[in-house]
Tab-separated table of C-alpha atoms and ligand atoms in Angstrom:
chain	number	residue	atom	x	y	z
A	1	MET	CA	-0.541	-0.221	-0.026
A	2	SER	CA	1.181	3.634	-0.790
A	3	ALA	CA	3.294	4.866	1.793
A	4	SER	CA	1.535	7.659	2.339
A	5	ILE	CA	-1.543	5.706	3.397
A	6	ARG	CA	-2.108	5.693	7.567
A	7	ASN	CA	-2.887	2.190	9.230
A	8	LEU	CA	-4.325	0.769	12.028
A	9	ASP	CA	-0.721	1.414	14.080
A	10	ASP	CA	-0.016	4.932	13.057
A	11	LEU	CA	-4.134	5.453	15.101
A	12	LEU	CA	-3.388	3.151	18.500
A	13	ALA	CA	-0.245	5.171	18.590
A	14	GLU	CA	-1.937	8.714	19.367
A	15	GLY	CA	-4.268	6.984	22.006
A	16	VAL	CA	-7.731	6.764	20.884
A	17	SER	CA	-8.770	5.491	24.659
A	18	GLY	CA	-12.382	7.327	25.060
A	19	ARG	CA	-12.356	8.483	21.284
A	20	ARG	CA	-15.308	7.823	19.140
A	21	VAL	CA	-13.495	6.035	16.098
A	22	LEU	CA	-16.121	4.991	13.016
A	23	VAL	CA	-15.521	2.013	11.474
A	24	ARG	CA	-16.602	1.570	8.036
A	25	ALA	CA	-16.566	-2.536	7.559
A	26	ASP	CA	-17.806	-5.011	4.901
A	27	LEU	CA	-20.883	-7.033	6.622
A	28	ASN	CA	-22.345	-8.392	3.474
A	29	VAL	CA	-22.816	-11.893	4.227
A	30	PRO	CA	-24.936	-14.119	2.529
A	31	LEU	CA	-28.390	-15.001	4.056
A	32	ASP	CA	-30.382	-18.196	4.114
A	33	LYS	CA	-33.365	-16.653	2.120
A	34	GLN	CA	-36.135	-19.148	4.046
A	35	THR	CA	-34.690	-18.696	7.564
A	36	GLY	CA	-32.860	-15.195	7.499
A	37	GLU	CA	-30.090	-17.143	9.472
A	38	ILE	CA	-26.263	-16.074	8.433
A	39	THR	CA	-24.516	-18.994	6.156
A	40	ASP	CA	-21.180	-17.814	5.977
A	41	ASP	CA	-19.236	-15.575	8.507
A	42	GLY	CA	-16.251	-15.120	7.193
A	43	ARG	CA	-16.900	-11.248	6.510
A	44	ILE	CA	-17.688	-10.828	10.036
A	45	ARG	CA	-14.530	-12.778	11.289
A	46	ALA	CA	-12.173	-11.065	8.751
A	47	VAL	CA	-12.926	-7.801	10.643
A	48	LEU	CA	-12.187	-8.898	14.240
A	49	PRO	CA	-8.881	-7.945	14.014
A	50	THR	CA	-9.579	-3.953	13.830
A	51	LEU	CA	-12.486	-4.394	16.163
A	52	GLY	CA	-10.740	-6.368	18.672
A	53	ALA	CA	-7.474	-3.461	19.004
A	54	LEU	CA	-9.722	-0.913	18.626
A	55	VAL	CA	-11.719	-2.463	21.601
A	56	GLN	CA	-8.374	-3.105	23.775
A	57	ALA	CA	-7.391	0.579	23.540
A	58	GLY	CA	-10.565	1.551	24.955
A	59	ALA	CA	-12.108	3.177	21.658
A	60	LYS	CA	-15.954	3.422	21.611
A	61	VAL	CA	-16.085	2.047	18.062
A	62	VAL	CA	-19.104	2.694	15.554
A	63	VAL	CA	-19.545	0.350	13.035
A	64	CYS	CA	-21.590	0.622	9.539
A	65	SER	CA	-21.441	-1.542	6.602
A	66	HIS	CA	-23.738	-2.484	3.431
A	67	LEU	CA	-25.865	-5.497	3.388
A	68	GLY	CA	-27.539	-6.350	0.042
A	69	ARG	CA	-28.931	-4.122	-2.260
A	70	PRO	CA	-31.712	-2.220	-0.949
A	71	LYS	CA	-32.643	0.797	-2.948
A	72	GLY	CA	-31.766	3.100	-0.586
A	73	ALA	CA	-35.424	2.858	1.999
A	74	PRO	CA	-35.351	0.711	5.147
A	75	ASP	CA	-35.870	-3.187	3.606
A	76	PRO	CA	-36.248	-5.306	6.846
A	77	GLN	CA	-34.695	-8.678	4.937
A	78	TYR	CA	-31.451	-6.644	4.681
A	79	SER	CA	-31.485	-5.803	8.015
A	80	LEU	CA	-27.356	-5.848	9.980
A	81	ARG	CA	-29.116	-7.479	12.881
A	82	PRO	CA	-28.283	-10.643	12.625
A	83	VAL	CA	-24.887	-9.454	11.834
A	84	ALA	CA	-25.047	-7.799	14.844
A	85	GLY	CA	-25.569	-10.319	17.171
A	86	ARG	CA	-23.107	-12.448	15.144
A	87	LEU	CA	-20.501	-10.009	15.801
A	88	GLY	CA	-21.045	-9.925	19.274
A	89	GLU	CA	-20.509	-13.998	20.027
A	90	LEU	CA	-17.171	-13.211	17.688
A	91	LEU	CA	-16.170	-10.617	19.766
A	92	ASP	CA	-17.476	-12.576	23.319
A	93	ALA	CA	-19.470	-8.576	24.010
A	94	PRO	CA	-22.443	-7.177	23.602
A	95	VAL	CA	-22.832	-5.678	19.998
A	96	HIS	CA	-25.340	-2.406	21.000
A	97	PHE	CA	-27.731	-2.315	17.376
A	98	ALA	CA	-29.091	0.808	16.177
A	99	THR	CA	-32.554	0.883	14.174
A	100	ASP	CA	-31.741	3.071	11.439
A	101	THR	CA	-28.165	4.551	9.698
A	102	VAL	CA	-28.017	7.728	10.990
A	103	GLY	CA	-31.320	9.079	13.124
A	104	GLU	CA	-32.663	9.332	16.538
A	105	SER	CA	-31.626	5.513	17.184
A	106	ALA	CA	-28.510	5.690	15.665
A	107	ARG	CA	-27.595	9.109	17.672
A	108	ALA	CA	-28.763	7.339	20.985
A	109	THR	CA	-26.703	4.128	20.807
A	110	VAL	CA	-23.482	6.318	19.408
A	111	ASP	CA	-24.203	8.558	22.916
A	112	ALA	CA	-24.625	5.944	25.585
A	113	LEU	CA	-21.777	4.026	24.517
A	114	THR	CA	-18.409	3.727	26.895
A	115	ASP	CA	-15.045	3.343	26.567
A	116	GLY	CA	-14.392	-0.280	25.010
A	117	GLN	CA	-17.513	-0.913	23.945
A	118	VAL	CA	-19.146	-1.596	20.183
A	119	ALA	CA	-22.430	-0.037	18.511
A	120	LEU	CA	-23.691	-1.476	14.594
A	121	LEU	CA	-25.605	1.115	12.739
A	122	GLU	CA	-28.459	-0.123	10.462
A	123	ASN	CA	-27.630	-0.960	7.024
A	124	LEU	CA	-25.947	2.063	5.215
A	125	ARG	CA	-27.993	1.124	2.176
A	126	PHE	CA	-31.061	2.407	3.867
A	127	ASN	CA	-30.417	5.881	3.052
A	128	LYS	CA	-30.144	7.403	-0.371
A	129	GLY	CA	-26.977	9.250	0.044
A	130	GLU	CA	-25.172	6.264	0.779
A	131	THR	CA	-24.900	5.383	-3.137
A	132	SER	CA	-26.383	8.625	-4.409
A	133	LYS	CA	-24.363	9.471	-8.222
A	134	ASP	CA	-25.405	13.437	-6.904
A	135	ASP	CA	-22.035	14.659	-5.029
A	136	THR	CA	-24.265	16.808	-2.451
A	137	GLU	CA	-26.658	14.234	-1.574
A	138	ARG	CA	-23.621	11.683	-0.989
A	139	GLY	CA	-22.108	14.416	0.665
A	140	ALA	CA	-25.281	15.738	3.027
A	141	PHE	CA	-25.457	11.839	4.607
A	142	ALA	CA	-21.313	11.316	4.610
A	143	ASP	CA	-21.582	14.858	6.891
A	144	GLN	CA	-24.413	12.498	9.183
A	145	LEU	CA	-22.063	10.010	9.434
A	146	ALA	CA	-18.879	11.108	10.148
A	147	ALA	CA	-20.833	13.154	12.751
A	148	PHE	CA	-20.528	9.798	14.883
A	149	GLY	CA	-16.787	9.434	14.653
A	150	GLU	CA	-13.444	11.613	15.914
A	151	ALA	CA	-11.386	9.049	13.663
A	152	TYR	CA	-12.792	7.084	10.541
A	153	VAL	CA	-11.159	2.893	9.953
A	154	ASP	CA	-12.093	1.475	6.556
A	155	ASP	CA	-11.478	-1.775	6.741
A	156	ALA	CA	-14.424	-2.844	3.987
A	157	PHE	CA	-11.907	-4.032	1.378
A	158	GLY	CA	-15.064	-5.261	-0.250
A	159	ALA	CA	-16.628	-2.030	-0.762
A	160	VAL	CA	-13.232	-0.118	-1.914
A	161	HIS	CA	-14.534	-0.509	-5.237
A	162	ARG	CA	-17.816	1.696	-4.940
A	163	LYS	CA	-18.065	5.197	-4.796
A	164	HIS	CA	-20.309	5.519	-1.687
A	165	ALA	CA	-20.673	8.103	1.092
A	166	SER	CA	-19.354	5.697	3.542
A	167	VAL	CA	-16.223	4.887	1.959
A	168	HIS	CA	-15.297	7.897	-0.245
A	169	ASP	CA	-17.251	11.147	1.084
A	170	VAL	CA	-16.263	10.125	4.696
A	171	PRO	CA	-12.861	9.876	4.960
A	172	ALA	CA	-12.490	13.532	3.586
A	173	ARG	CA	-14.413	14.577	6.803
A	174	LEU	CA	-12.463	12.452	9.014
A	175	PRO	CA	-8.818	11.702	9.845
A	176	HIS	CA	-8.393	8.298	8.390
A	177	VAL	CA	-6.611	5.146	8.260
A	178	ALA	CA	-6.764	1.749	7.071
A	179	GLY	CA	-7.933	-1.198	9.011
A	180	ARG	CA	-5.963	-4.423	9.062
A	181	LEU	CA	-7.874	-6.151	6.457
A	182	VAL	CA	-7.821	-3.271	4.189
A	183	LEU	CA	-3.993	-3.565	4.536
A	184	ARG	CA	-3.622	-7.118	4.278
A	185	GLU	CA	-5.346	-7.414	1.652
A	186	VAL	CA	-3.942	-4.883	-0.566
A	187	GLU	CA	-0.412	-6.401	0.598
A	188	VAL	CA	-1.214	-9.592	-0.954
A	189	LEU	CA	-2.874	-8.240	-4.161
A	190	SER	CA	0.431	-6.205	-4.553
A	191	ARG	CA	1.654	-9.137	-4.917
A	192	LEU	CA	0.227	-9.831	-7.977
A	193	THR	CA	0.289	-7.085	-9.954
A	194	GLY	CA	3.962	-6.588	-8.874
A	195	GLU	CA	6.377	-9.434	-10.542
A	196	PRO	CA	4.669	-12.372	-9.617
A	197	GLU	CA	6.683	-15.477	-9.325
A	198	ARG	CA	6.250	-17.593	-13.109
A	199	PRO	CA	4.449	-19.900	-14.020
A	200	TYR	CA	0.971	-17.465	-12.813
A	201	VAL	CA	-1.471	-19.356	-13.642
A	202	VAL	CA	-5.470	-17.530	-13.260
A	203	VAL	CA	-8.597	-19.287	-13.042
A	204	LEU	CA	-11.915	-17.566	-13.542
A	205	GLY	CA	-15.304	-19.096	-13.567
A	206	GLY	CA	-18.792	-17.161	-12.681
A	207	SER	CA	-21.651	-17.072	-15.000
A	208	LYS	CA	-20.946	-13.661	-17.089
A	209	VAL	CA	-18.665	-12.850	-19.986
A	210	SER	CA	-18.897	-9.221	-19.455
A	211	ASP	CA	-18.934	-9.027	-16.287
A	212	LYS	CA	-15.071	-10.592	-16.772
A	213	LEU	CA	-14.040	-8.713	-19.768
A	214	ALA	CA	-11.674	-5.757	-17.983
A	215	VAL	CA	-10.051	-8.361	-15.762
A	216	ILE	CA	-9.464	-10.965	-18.594
A	217	GLU	CA	-8.045	-8.073	-20.804
A	218	ALA	CA	-5.848	-6.867	-18.094
A	219	LEU	CA	-4.452	-10.034	-17.071
A	220	LEU	CA	-4.132	-11.671	-20.422
A	221	PRO	CA	-0.768	-10.109	-20.799
A	222	LYS	CA	0.789	-11.011	-17.192
A	223	VAL	CA	-0.592	-14.237	-16.956
A	224	ASP	CA	1.083	-17.657	-18.293
A	225	ARG	CA	-1.925	-19.414	-18.600
A	226	LEU	CA	-5.961	-18.768	-18.025
A	227	LEU	CA	-8.377	-20.980	-17.357
A	228	ILE	CA	-12.019	-20.127	-17.695
A	229	GLY	CA	-14.748	-22.304	-16.346
A	230	GLY	CA	-18.055	-21.571	-15.064
A	231	GLY	CA	-21.231	-20.383	-17.185
A	232	MET	CA	-19.139	-17.800	-19.048
A	233	CYS	CA	-17.234	-20.944	-20.852
A	234	PHE	CA	-20.421	-21.278	-22.707
A	235	THR	CA	-19.887	-17.900	-24.401
A	236	PHE	CA	-15.878	-19.049	-25.205
A	237	LEU	CA	-16.830	-22.646	-26.532
A	238	LYS	CA	-19.251	-20.738	-28.677
A	239	ALA	CA	-17.044	-18.494	-30.522
A	240	GLN	CA	-15.002	-21.952	-30.831
A	241	GLY	CA	-17.763	-22.495	-33.299
A	242	HIS	CA	-19.179	-25.355	-30.686
A	243	GLU	CA	-23.094	-25.686	-30.076
A	244	VAL	CA	-23.702	-25.215	-26.595
A	245	GLY	CA	-27.877	-26.329	-26.070
A	246	THR	CA	-29.224	-24.313	-23.327
A	247	SER	CA	-26.401	-23.286	-21.547
A	248	LEU	CA	-25.799	-19.997	-20.918
A	249	LEU	CA	-24.640	-17.509	-23.445
A	250	GLU	CA	-24.372	-13.935	-24.292
A	251	GLU	CA	-24.700	-13.820	-27.639
A	252	GLU	CA	-23.602	-10.280	-27.978
A	253	MET	CA	-19.959	-11.659	-26.266
A	254	VAL	CA	-19.421	-13.850	-28.608
A	255	GLU	CA	-17.721	-11.964	-31.085
A	256	THR	CA	-15.422	-10.249	-28.603
A	257	CYS	CA	-14.577	-13.517	-27.186
A	258	GLY	CA	-12.654	-14.938	-29.755
A	259	ASN	CA	-11.227	-11.866	-30.586
A	260	LEU	CA	-9.764	-12.057	-27.112
A	261	LEU	CA	-8.631	-16.130	-28.064
A	262	SER	CA	-7.243	-15.411	-31.223
A	263	ARG	CA	-5.023	-12.826	-29.712
A	264	ALA	CA	-4.261	-15.350	-26.318
A	265	GLU	CA	-1.412	-16.851	-28.181
A	266	GLY	CA	-2.511	-20.395	-26.499
A	267	LYS	CA	-3.165	-18.760	-23.042
A	268	ILE	CA	-6.563	-19.676	-22.062
A	269	LEU	CA	-7.278	-22.961	-21.285
A	270	LEU	CA	-11.059	-23.992	-22.251
A	271	PRO	CA	-13.088	-26.726	-20.589
A	272	VAL	CA	-12.924	-30.439	-23.041
A	273	ASP	CA	-15.933	-31.726	-21.567
A	274	VAL	CA	-18.876	-30.511	-19.341
A	275	VAL	CA	-21.648	-31.492	-17.196
A	276	ALA	CA	-24.704	-31.294	-18.739
A	277	ALA	CA	-28.172	-31.625	-17.712
A	278	ASP	CA	-31.771	-31.283	-18.913
A	279	ALA	CA	-32.959	-28.454	-16.449
A	280	PHE	CA	-31.470	-25.773	-14.029
A	281	ALA	CA	-31.914	-28.230	-10.646
A	282	PRO	CA	-30.383	-30.504	-7.768
A	283	ASP	CA	-32.077	-33.853	-9.166
A	284	ALA	CA	-32.139	-33.204	-13.004
A	285	ALA	CA	-31.038	-35.843	-15.567
A	286	HIS	CA	-27.367	-35.060	-16.756
A	287	ASP	CA	-24.154	-37.014	-18.046
A	288	THR	CA	-20.603	-35.926	-19.146
A	289	VAL	CA	-20.417	-34.857	-22.502
A	290	PRO	CA	-17.284	-33.621	-24.662
A	291	ALA	CA	-17.238	-29.262	-24.780
A	292	ASP	CA	-17.941	-30.252	-28.663
A	293	GLY	CA	-21.107	-32.490	-28.474
A	294	ILE	CA	-23.529	-30.183	-26.054
A	295	PRO	CA	-26.745	-32.047	-26.992
A	296	SER	CA	-28.769	-29.063	-28.311
A	297	HIS	CA	-31.757	-29.750	-25.767
A	298	ARG	CA	-28.706	-29.667	-22.635
A	299	LEU	CA	-27.379	-26.992	-20.693
A	300	GLY	CA	-23.910	-27.369	-19.282
A	301	LEU	CA	-23.836	-26.605	-15.349
A	302	ASP	CA	-20.340	-28.053	-14.532
A	303	ILE	CA	-16.978	-28.533	-16.139
A	304	GLY	CA	-15.849	-32.127	-16.473
A	305	PRO	CA	-13.727	-34.665	-14.903
A	306	GLU	CA	-11.026	-34.214	-18.404
A	307	THR	CA	-11.296	-30.460	-17.594
A	308	VAL	CA	-10.213	-30.793	-13.967
A	309	ALA	CA	-7.399	-33.095	-15.287
A	310	GLY	CA	-6.185	-30.652	-17.744
A	311	PHE	CA	-7.190	-27.745	-14.679
A	312	THR	CA	-5.088	-29.750	-12.215
A	313	ALA	CA	-1.902	-30.503	-14.594
A	314	ALA	CA	-2.231	-26.629	-15.556
A	315	LEU	CA	-2.226	-25.567	-11.744
A	316	SER	CA	0.279	-28.103	-10.668
A	317	GLN	CA	3.212	-26.603	-12.615
A	318	ALA	CA	2.303	-22.969	-10.920
A	319	LYS	CA	4.323	-20.560	-8.659
A	320	THR	CA	1.455	-18.102	-8.548
A	321	VAL	CA	-2.150	-19.105	-8.655
A	322	PHE	CA	-5.106	-16.303	-8.574
A	323	TRP	CA	-8.648	-18.119	-8.895
A	324	ASN	CA	-12.084	-15.883	-8.859
A	325	GLY	CA	-15.897	-17.788	-9.829
A	326	PRO	CA	-16.630	-21.066	-9.330
A	327	MET	CA	-16.260	-23.879	-12.031
A	328	GLY	CA	-19.962	-24.487	-11.870
A	329	VAL	CA	-23.808	-25.072	-10.078
A	330	PHE	CA	-21.625	-25.731	-7.077
A	331	GLU	CA	-24.616	-24.692	-4.301
A	332	MET	CA	-25.689	-28.714	-6.483
A	333	PRO	CA	-23.629	-31.469	-5.098
A	334	ALA	CA	-24.470	-32.918	-8.892
A	335	PHE	CA	-22.708	-29.845	-10.125
A	336	ALA	CA	-19.809	-29.356	-7.474
A	337	ASN	CA	-17.296	-32.072	-8.488
A	338	GLY	CA	-15.418	-28.827	-10.828
A	339	THR	CA	-15.491	-26.418	-8.301
A	340	ARG	CA	-14.353	-29.030	-5.484
A	341	GLY	CA	-12.332	-30.305	-8.020
A	342	VAL	CA	-9.921	-27.588	-9.207
A	343	ALA	CA	-10.190	-25.760	-5.755
A	344	GLU	CA	-8.188	-28.920	-4.053
A	345	ALA	CA	-5.820	-28.379	-7.131
A	346	ILE	CA	-4.986	-25.546	-6.077
A	347	THR	CA	-4.616	-26.353	-2.451
A	348	LYS	CA	-2.366	-29.460	-3.463
A	349	THR	CA	0.374	-26.460	-5.354
A	350	ASP	CA	3.669	-24.944	-3.343
A	351	ALA	CA	1.894	-21.575	-5.426
A	352	PHE	CA	1.807	-19.022	-3.966
A	353	THR	CA	-1.852	-18.772	-3.956
A	354	VAL	CA	-5.145	-16.440	-3.242
A	355	VAL	CA	-8.943	-16.632	-3.658
A	356	GLY	CA	-10.310	-13.878	-4.620
A	357	GLY	CA	-14.075	-12.580	-4.144
A	358	GLY	CA	-17.127	-13.792	-1.738
A	359	ASP	CA	-18.663	-15.755	-3.531
A	360	SER	CA	-15.175	-18.190	-3.705
A	361	ALA	CA	-14.410	-17.656	-0.289
A	362	ALA	CA	-18.385	-18.893	0.630
A	363	ALA	CA	-17.285	-21.530	-1.682
A	364	VAL	CA	-14.109	-22.798	-0.562
A	365	ARG	CA	-16.297	-22.495	3.427
A	366	ALA	CA	-19.387	-24.660	2.099
A	367	LEU	CA	-17.127	-27.594	0.190
A	368	GLY	CA	-15.576	-28.408	3.470
A	369	LEU	CA	-12.373	-27.147	2.664
A	370	ASP	CA	-9.294	-26.103	4.831
A	371	GLU	CA	-8.884	-22.272	4.887
A	372	SER	CA	-5.907	-22.453	5.778
A	373	SER	CA	-4.538	-24.072	2.693
A	374	PHE	CA	-4.966	-21.458	0.504
A	375	GLY	CA	-1.677	-18.882	0.973
A	376	HIS	CA	-4.834	-16.035	1.154
A	377	ILE	CA	-8.999	-15.870	0.369
A	378	SER	CA	-9.940	-12.083	-0.516
A	379	THR	CA	-13.384	-10.806	1.082
A	380	GLY	CA	-13.683	-8.481	-2.096
A	381	GLY	CA	-14.838	-10.121	-5.460
A	382	GLY	CA	-14.942	-6.604	-7.404
A	383	ALA	CA	-12.977	-5.259	-5.600
A	384	SER	CA	-10.185	-7.748	-6.106
A	385	LEU	CA	-10.608	-8.097	-9.829
A	386	GLU	CA	-11.102	-4.491	-9.847
A	387	TYR	CA	-7.973	-4.359	-7.894
A	388	LEU	CA	-6.048	-6.809	-10.648
A	389	GLU	CA	-7.661	-4.615	-13.434
A	390	GLY	CA	-5.482	-1.671	-12.068
A	391	LYS	CA	-8.188	0.477	-11.511
A	392	THR	CA	-8.109	3.196	-9.119
A	393	LEU	CA	-10.238	2.034	-6.511
A	394	PRO	CA	-12.104	5.366	-4.749
A	395	GLY	CA	-11.989	3.633	-1.310
A	396	ILE	CA	-8.142	3.331	-1.394
A	397	ALA	CA	-8.042	6.618	-3.132
A	398	ALA	CA	-9.544	8.402	-0.259
A	399	LEU	CA	-7.323	7.148	2.404
A	400	GLU	CA	-4.226	8.573	0.259
A	401	ASN	CA	-5.208	11.910	0.635
B	501	3PG	C1	-20.046	-7.513	-2.492
B	501	3PG	O1	-20.457	-8.394	-2.168
B	501	3PG	O2	-19.153	-7.957	-3.479
B	501	3PG	C2	-19.895	-6.456	-1.344
B	501	3PG	O3	-20.100	-6.485	-0.109
B	501	3PG	C3	-19.929	-5.362	-2.636
B	501	3PG	O4	-21.575	-5.265	-2.353
B	501	3PG	P1	-22.207	-4.739	-3.935
B	501	3PG	O5	-21.881	-5.771	-5.376
B	501	3PG	O6	-23.377	-4.922	-3.654
B	501	3PG	O7	-21.105	-3.260	-4.092
B	502	MG	MG1	-20.758	-7.992	-5.569
């Protein structure tokens, strides 16, 4: 991270006892649609080092975050209340929950904090100002938030690519530092943008080519191999002239994928076989078929075993690996083997390995893989991709000033 950015240790050295410290965290965790329970608490655990240090130092800690994408007004399904409960369990201390973000409840909750106590404000995105494109509207909301802190800590790595009030405008109003998580994420990812040890192999999955196009463009000149699976592989297979049945296809991207393939000088590896099913359902009839023989009535929901073997061979040579995006519909056991196989291959290399993304990190844990066998599991999906693209990230830029 640029030397001009101060971090949590600098703030702690000044002394924070009795001072109100506003922490932007990314507590955007997946919730079970039926029960509303937290299905993966990785992002809550990731922010504990920063919160623990502030509590220890006697700060009055005011935490804020977004959850999901509510539309600028309160929406109970996106309440952070369950997160406050889980955060309290993990900190082994009560977390005082405000039922609004900058209103009556938030003011009273923050005022009542004593040294070493923690409050969590309700979802930032219940307020239009948080995500507004209008500088004045965002600024007015940032004024209200900034009033809750005497210093600001950004530990929301997963949101640093968003030009939002709590990420971009609050640090302009308060003394600001990077938290432990943001610092570690940037240290690790900068090893990939600098001079990665070679071979450098990147594995990309997920459903849409259009989401990944910028990162593919940026990575192609840097990597030795780019392995592509997930829903987006079908647009590439189509560009190679194969029929893909009813698989996910971005018709308007076929030409772009064709151009990428011809410029890639053989660096891009595509599936040679896929698991094709009758329907997008856990119990759908399915078979492994060659990538150039997908039946017209079937859709590919995973990469096949020969592909896993090929990807494993490429990964076994690697000295640096970055992986973002599942290889198939890993939430359904019948279509989880590709993601599991690639994840296992990554854990077996002696490369420096980085898993990027909320979804891929959740996949690692959902598949029961040992998190400690990866070099680093990033909490940021979009954020880590935009970092690798070399884009200016509003949340990091704001800490530099
Ligand atoms: C994420 O889950 O990628 C981050 O929390 C950012 O959320 P967003 O994509 O809704 O801005
Ligand atoms: Mg996202």
